[in-house]
Structure formats: structure tokens, C-alpha cells
Amino acid sequence: RGGLTLLVQVIPFGEEQKMVVSRDITQLEKLETMRRDFVANVSHELRTPLTVVSGFLETLLDGWNDYSREDIERFLKLAHDQSSRMQHLIEDLLTLSALETGAPAPAEERVDVAGLLREVHQQTDLLSAGRHEVTLQIDGDGVLLGSQKELHSAFANLASNAVRYTPEGGKVRLIWRRDGQGGEFAVEDTGIGIAAEHLPRLTERFYRVDLGRSRETGGTGLGLAIVKHILTRHQAELQVESALGKGSRFSARFPNARLAVG
Ligand code: ADP
């Protein structure tokens, strides 16, 4: 809308201004394509689980007497998994939309890094359910200035990805390190890794390297988009290094301005 207003106001002026206008239209078209892709993606993501749920319900309605108690339980479990998936997607969409519409930055809190990471470590361990070796290493304590809730969400997202994309028996390391330039939170895994060509696109909404694997492990394709937004709000930078078949390292670097003394 901002672009269109500009178009109307600028046309009566000279050549130079017209160039501004056309650039603005290209930008508008790009935004419109992005919006359309987004709506298509969301609809598709919701339709798939919804089809499964309504399929099961129809089958049961048609004659639940034909099925054993075990069969019915299996149906219900699958339908329940699908509805959890829709719920996750909607939660992620709401989070992302709040971040994207420029919701005001939450009140700046003093976040105790060690405490936060111990919590994330515990949750990651629970998620792994003994399938991985999950470790936490803290070099140099710290206090981050920012939102406890958002930082928790960003760190937990990176940690859960490491678990979800690392086969059983692998390692997941959560690391916090302070140095002269600031502080860094990193998650290292010995998982499936990511081919170089995908790295630049990982934080795009709904971008997945392997759709099947993402879905199987309850992914929405929005996690890293949310992480990127949160980190940007905290002046932090997301870096990814990865080697296919060997593992990945996702890190968030915070400048000194975001760190306070304990
Ligand atoms: P998803 O919900 O699909 O995991 P994300 O936005 O969190 O969505 O991640 C986007 C994609 O990046 C994933 O689908 C996966 O292909 C890839 N990815 C993210 N983290 C890792 C990791 N630690 N190891 C391998 N691939 C990863």
C-alpha cells in the first residue's frame, strides 16, 4: 500500500522520480508474489493433515463396528498427531506474524545465559529421549539483554533441529562462549548435514531441504525464519556451517552491546 501511494504522488515530477516509481512497482510485485506463495504454502500445509484427520473420521463414521479397538486407537493416534501438527503450524505462524509485523520489541530483561541454557539442555535431552548424547558447555558466564522468552525460543529451536536431523547414536553439543567481541551460542551436531547450495535459503519461510524428513519429525519449515527474526531483534547474527553426512554448526553471535556483567 505504501508503494502505491508513492506511485500516485510521484508521477507528476521529473524523469528521475519516475525511476523511483518503477523500482517501487517491482518491489510491490515481488511482495505480492511472496504473499501469494505464502498463502499457497500455508493452505497446502494445513490441507495435508486436515485431509488425514477427516479421512479417519469418515472411515469411523461409516462403520466403526467393523474395526477392532486396536485399529480405532491407531486411527485416533494418527489423527491426534496430525492435529498437533496443525496446532504447531498455527503457533509458528502467529509467532512469525507477530515478529514480522514489527510487534514492539519486548521489554529488555537481564537473561542469565547459564540458567537459560540449562533449561534448553534439559528440554533437548527430553526430546532426544536417550537417542543422542546431548552435552552443554559454558565458557564464561554471561547476562544477555533481551527477551527471555524469545531467546529461549531461538535457542530451543536450534537445539531441537540438531536432535531432529541427527540419527540415533549421534552427538548434539550446546556451547556458550564469551570473548572480547561478545558472546556466542552454538549448536553442533553430528547429523545428516546440509549441502552448500541450500545454506543461503534455510531461513526462508517453508524452505526445507527434505520435506519428508521435516514432516516426519514434526517440522513446520518456519523454525529458522523465526530464529532469524528473533536474533535480528537482538542484534545477533546467525551463522551456519555444515558438511553433508557429517553434521552442522548453527551459531548466534551477540555483540558486547547485548551483554551485561553478571
Ligand atoms: P523444519 O521445521 O523443517 O525443521 P526449519 O526452518 O527449522 O524447518 O529448518 C529448515 C530446514 O533446514 C529443515 O527442513 C532442514 O532441511 C534444514 N535443517 C535445519 N537444521 C538442521 C540441522 N541441524 N541439520 C540438518 N538440516 C537442518
Coordinates of C-alpha atoms and ligand atoms in Angstrom, one line a residue:
R1 CA 0.0 0.0 0.0
G2 CA 2.9 2.4 0.8
G3 CA 4.3 1.8 -2.6
L4 CA 1.0 2.6 -4.4
T5 CA 0.7 5.9 -2.5
L6 CA 4.1 6.8 -3.6
L7 CA 3.2 6.0 -7.2
V8 CA 0.3 8.4 -7.2
Q9 CA 2.3 11.2 -5.6
V10 CA 5.5 10.9 -7.6
I11 CA 4.2 10.6 -11.2
P12 CA 3.8 14.4 -11.9
F13 CA 7.5 15.0 -11.2
G14 CA 10.6 14.6 -13.4
E15 CA 12.4 11.6 -15.0
E16 CA 14.4 10.8 -12.0
Q17 CA 11.3 10.4 -9.9
K18 CA 9.8 8.0 -12.4
M19 CA 12.7 5.7 -12.0
V20 CA 12.0 5.6 -8.3
V21 CA 8.4 4.7 -9.1
S22 CA 9.2 1.8 -11.4
R23 CA 11.6 0.4 -8.9
D24 CA 8.8 0.6 -6.3
I25 CA 6.4 -1.3 -8.5
T26 CA 8.9 -4.1 -9.0
Q27 CA 9.3 -4.2 -5.2
L28 CA 5.5 -4.3 -4.9
E29 CA 5.2 -7.1 -7.4
K30 CA 7.8 -9.1 -5.6
L31 CA 5.9 -8.6 -2.3
E32 CA 2.7 -9.6 -4.0
T33 CA 4.3 -12.8 -5.3
M34 CA 5.8 -13.5 -1.8
R35 CA 2.4 -13.0 -0.3
R36 CA 0.7 -15.3 -2.8
D37 CA 3.4 -18.0 -2.3
F38 CA 2.9 -17.7 1.4
V39 CA -0.8 -18.2 1.3
A40 CA -0.4 -21.1 -1.0
N41 CA 2.2 -22.7 1.3
V42 CA 0.0 -22.2 4.4
S43 CA -3.0 -23.6 2.7
H44 CA -1.1 -26.6 1.5
E45 CA 0.5 -27.3 4.9
L46 CA -2.9 -27.2 6.6
R47 CA -4.7 -29.2 3.9
T48 CA -2.5 -32.2 4.2
P49 CA -3.1 -33.0 7.9
L50 CA -6.7 -32.0 7.7
T51 CA -7.3 -34.5 4.8
V52 CA -5.8 -37.2 7.0
V53 CA -8.0 -36.3 10.0
S54 CA -11.2 -36.0 8.1
G55 CA -10.4 -39.2 6.2
F56 CA -10.1 -41.1 9.5
L57 CA -13.2 -39.6 10.9
E58 CA -15.2 -40.5 7.8
T59 CA -13.9 -44.1 7.9
L60 CA -15.0 -44.4 11.6
L61 CA -18.4 -42.8 10.9
D62 CA -19.0 -45.2 8.0
G63 CA -19.0 -48.1 10.4
W64 CA -16.8 -48.1 13.5
N65 CA -18.2 -51.5 14.4
D66 CA -16.1 -53.0 11.6
Y67 CA -12.9 -52.1 13.4
S68 CA -11.2 -53.6 16.4
R69 CA -10.4 -51.5 19.4
E70 CA -6.7 -51.5 18.5
D71 CA -7.5 -50.3 15.0
I72 CA -9.6 -47.5 16.3
E73 CA -6.9 -46.5 18.8
R74 CA -4.3 -46.5 16.0
F75 CA -6.6 -44.2 13.8
L76 CA -7.2 -41.9 16.7
K77 CA -3.5 -41.7 17.5
L78 CA -2.7 -40.8 13.9
A79 CA -5.5 -38.2 13.8
H80 CA -4.2 -36.7 17.0
D81 CA -0.6 -36.5 15.6
Q82 CA -2.0 -34.6 12.6
S83 CA -4.0 -32.2 14.7
S84 CA -0.8 -31.5 16.8
R85 CA 0.9 -30.7 13.6
M86 CA -1.7 -28.2 12.6
Q87 CA -1.5 -26.7 16.1
H88 CA 2.3 -26.3 15.8
L89 CA 2.0 -24.7 12.4
I90 CA -0.6 -22.2 13.6
E91 CA 1.5 -21.4 16.7
D92 CA 4.6 -20.8 14.5
L93 CA 2.6 -18.7 12.0
L94 CA 1.3 -16.5 14.8
T95 CA 4.8 -16.1 16.3
L96 CA 6.3 -15.3 12.9
S97 CA 3.5 -12.9 12.0
A98 CA 3.9 -11.0 15.3
L99 CA 7.7 -10.7 14.7
E100 CA 7.2 -9.7 11.0
T101 CA 4.5 -7.1 11.6
G102 CA 7.0 -5.3 13.8
A103 CA 5.5 -6.1 17.1
P104 CA 7.3 -3.8 19.6
A105 CA 10.5 -5.3 21.0
P106 CA 9.6 -6.9 24.3
A107 CA 10.9 -5.3 27.5
E108 CA 14.6 -5.8 27.8
E109 CA 15.3 -8.3 30.6
R110 CA 18.6 -9.4 32.1
V111 CA 18.7 -13.0 30.9
D112 CA 21.1 -15.3 32.8
V113 CA 22.7 -17.3 30.0
A114 CA 23.7 -20.3 32.1
G115 CA 20.2 -20.7 33.6
L116 CA 18.6 -20.4 30.2
L117 CA 20.9 -22.9 28.6
R118 CA 20.5 -25.4 31.4
E119 CA 16.7 -25.3 30.7
V120 CA 17.3 -25.7 26.9
H121 CA 19.7 -28.5 27.6
Q122 CA 17.1 -30.4 29.7
Q123 CA 14.4 -30.0 27.1
T124 CA 16.7 -31.1 24.3
D125 CA 17.7 -34.2 26.3
L126 CA 14.0 -35.0 26.8
L127 CA 13.3 -34.5 23.1
S128 CA 16.2 -36.8 22.2
A129 CA 14.9 -39.5 24.6
G130 CA 18.2 -41.1 25.0
R131 CA 18.9 -41.4 21.3
H132 CA 21.7 -38.9 21.3
E133 CA 24.5 -37.7 23.6
V134 CA 23.4 -34.2 24.4
T135 CA 26.0 -32.0 26.2
L136 CA 26.2 -28.5 27.5
Q137 CA 29.4 -26.5 27.7
I138 CA 29.6 -22.9 29.2
D139 CA 32.8 -20.9 28.8
G140 CA 32.4 -17.6 30.6
D141 CA 29.2 -16.8 32.2
G142 CA 27.0 -14.1 30.8
V143 CA 23.9 -12.0 31.1
L144 CA 22.2 -11.2 27.8
L145 CA 20.0 -8.1 27.4
G146 CA 16.8 -9.1 25.7
S147 CA 13.7 -11.1 25.9
Q148 CA 13.9 -14.3 27.9
K149 CA 11.0 -15.8 26.0
E150 CA 12.3 -15.0 22.6
L151 CA 15.9 -16.1 23.3
H152 CA 14.6 -19.3 24.8
S153 CA 12.5 -19.9 21.7
A154 CA 15.5 -19.2 19.3
F155 CA 18.0 -21.4 21.2
A156 CA 15.5 -24.3 21.7
N157 CA 14.6 -24.2 18.1
L158 CA 18.3 -24.6 17.0
A159 CA 18.8 -27.4 19.6
S160 CA 15.7 -29.3 18.6
N161 CA 16.7 -29.1 14.9
A162 CA 20.0 -30.7 15.8
V163 CA 18.2 -33.6 17.5
R164 CA 15.7 -33.9 14.7
Y165 CA 18.3 -34.0 12.0
T166 CA 20.8 -36.3 13.7
P167 CA 20.4 -40.0 13.5
E168 CA 20.3 -42.2 16.7
G169 CA 23.7 -42.5 18.4
G170 CA 24.9 -39.1 17.2
K171 CA 26.1 -36.1 19.3
V172 CA 24.5 -32.7 20.0
R173 CA 26.6 -30.1 21.7
L174 CA 25.2 -26.8 23.1
I175 CA 28.0 -24.3 23.7
W176 CA 28.2 -20.8 25.1
R177 CA 31.4 -18.9 24.7
R178 CA 32.4 -15.3 25.8
D179 CA 35.2 -13.5 24.1
G180 CA 36.4 -9.9 23.6
Q181 CA 33.9 -9.2 20.8
G182 CA 30.8 -10.5 22.6
G183 CA 29.3 -13.9 23.1
E184 CA 28.3 -16.9 21.0
F185 CA 25.7 -19.6 21.4
A186 CA 26.4 -22.6 19.2
V187 CA 24.7 -25.9 18.5
E188 CA 26.9 -28.6 16.9
D189 CA 25.6 -31.9 15.7
T190 CA 26.9 -35.0 14.0
G191 CA 23.8 -35.3 11.9
I192 CA 22.8 -35.5 8.2
G193 CA 24.3 -32.1 7.4
I194 CA 23.2 -29.7 4.6
A195 CA 24.6 -29.3 1.1
A196 CA 26.2 -25.9 0.5
E197 CA 23.6 -24.9 -2.2
H198 CA 20.8 -24.9 0.4
L199 CA 22.6 -22.8 3.1
P200 CA 21.6 -19.4 1.8
R201 CA 17.9 -20.3 1.8
L202 CA 17.5 -22.0 5.1
T203 CA 15.9 -19.1 6.9
E204 CA 13.2 -18.6 4.2
R205 CA 9.7 -19.4 5.3
F206 CA 8.8 -23.0 4.5
Y207 CA 12.2 -23.8 3.0
R208 CA 13.1 -27.4 3.7
V209 CA 15.9 -29.5 2.3
D210 CA 14.0 -32.7 2.7
L211 CA 10.2 -32.2 3.1
G212 CA 9.6 -35.8 4.1
R213 CA 12.1 -35.7 6.9
S214 CA 11.0 -32.3 8.2
R215 CA 7.4 -33.6 8.4
E216 CA 8.3 -36.9 9.9
T217 CA 9.9 -35.1 12.8
G218 CA 7.1 -32.6 13.3
G219 CA 8.7 -29.7 11.4
T220 CA 6.8 -26.7 10.1
G221 CA 9.6 -25.2 7.9
L222 CA 9.2 -21.9 9.9
G223 CA 11.6 -22.6 12.7
L224 CA 14.7 -20.9 11.2
A225 CA 12.7 -18.0 9.9
I226 CA 11.6 -17.4 13.5
V227 CA 15.1 -17.8 14.8
K228 CA 16.5 -15.3 12.3
H229 CA 13.9 -12.7 13.3
I230 CA 14.5 -13.1 17.0
L231 CA 18.2 -12.9 16.6
T232 CA 18.0 -9.8 14.4
R233 CA 15.9 -8.1 17.1
H234 CA 18.8 -8.9 19.5
Q235 CA 21.4 -7.6 17.1
A236 CA 22.8 -11.1 16.8
E237 CA 23.9 -12.9 13.7
L238 CA 23.0 -16.4 12.6
Q239 CA 25.8 -18.4 11.0
V240 CA 25.6 -21.9 9.6
E241 CA 28.4 -24.2 8.7
S242 CA 27.6 -27.7 7.5
A243 CA 29.0 -30.7 5.8
L244 CA 26.7 -33.2 4.1
G245 CA 26.7 -36.5 6.0
K246 CA 29.0 -35.1 8.8
G247 CA 27.0 -32.6 10.7
S248 CA 26.2 -28.9 11.2
R249 CA 27.0 -26.0 13.4
F250 CA 24.4 -23.2 13.9
S251 CA 25.6 -20.2 15.9
A252 CA 24.3 -16.9 17.1
R253 CA 26.8 -14.2 17.8
F254 CA 25.9 -11.4 20.2
P255 CA 27.8 -8.1 20.3
N256 CA 29.1 -6.7 23.5
A257 CA 26.3 -4.2 23.5
R258 CA 23.9 -7.1 24.3
L259 CA 25.9 -8.4 27.2
A260 CA 26.0 -7.2 30.7
V261 CA 28.2 -8.1 33.6
G262 CA 26.7 -10.7 35.9
Ligands
ADP1 P1 11.8 -27.5 9.9 O1 10.6 -27.3 10.7 O2 11.5 -28.1 8.5 O3 12.9 -28.2 10.6 P2 13.4 -25.1 10.0 O4 13.1 -23.7 9.5 O5 13.7 -25.3 11.4 O6 12.2 -26.0 9.5 O7 14.7 -25.6 9.1 C1 14.6 -25.5 7.7 C2 15.4 -26.7 7.1 O8 16.8 -26.6 7.3 C3 14.9 -28.1 7.6 O9 13.8 -28.6 6.9 C4 16.2 -28.9 7.3 O10 16.2 -29.4 6.0 C5 17.3 -27.9 7.5 N1 17.9 -28.0 8.8 C6 17.8 -27.2 9.9 N2 18.5 -27.6 10.9 C7 19.3 -28.6 10.5 C8 20.3 -29.4 11.1 N3 20.7 -29.2 12.4 N4 20.8 -30.4 10.3 C9 20.4 -30.6 9.1 N5 19.5 -29.9 8.4 C10 18.9 -28.9 9.1

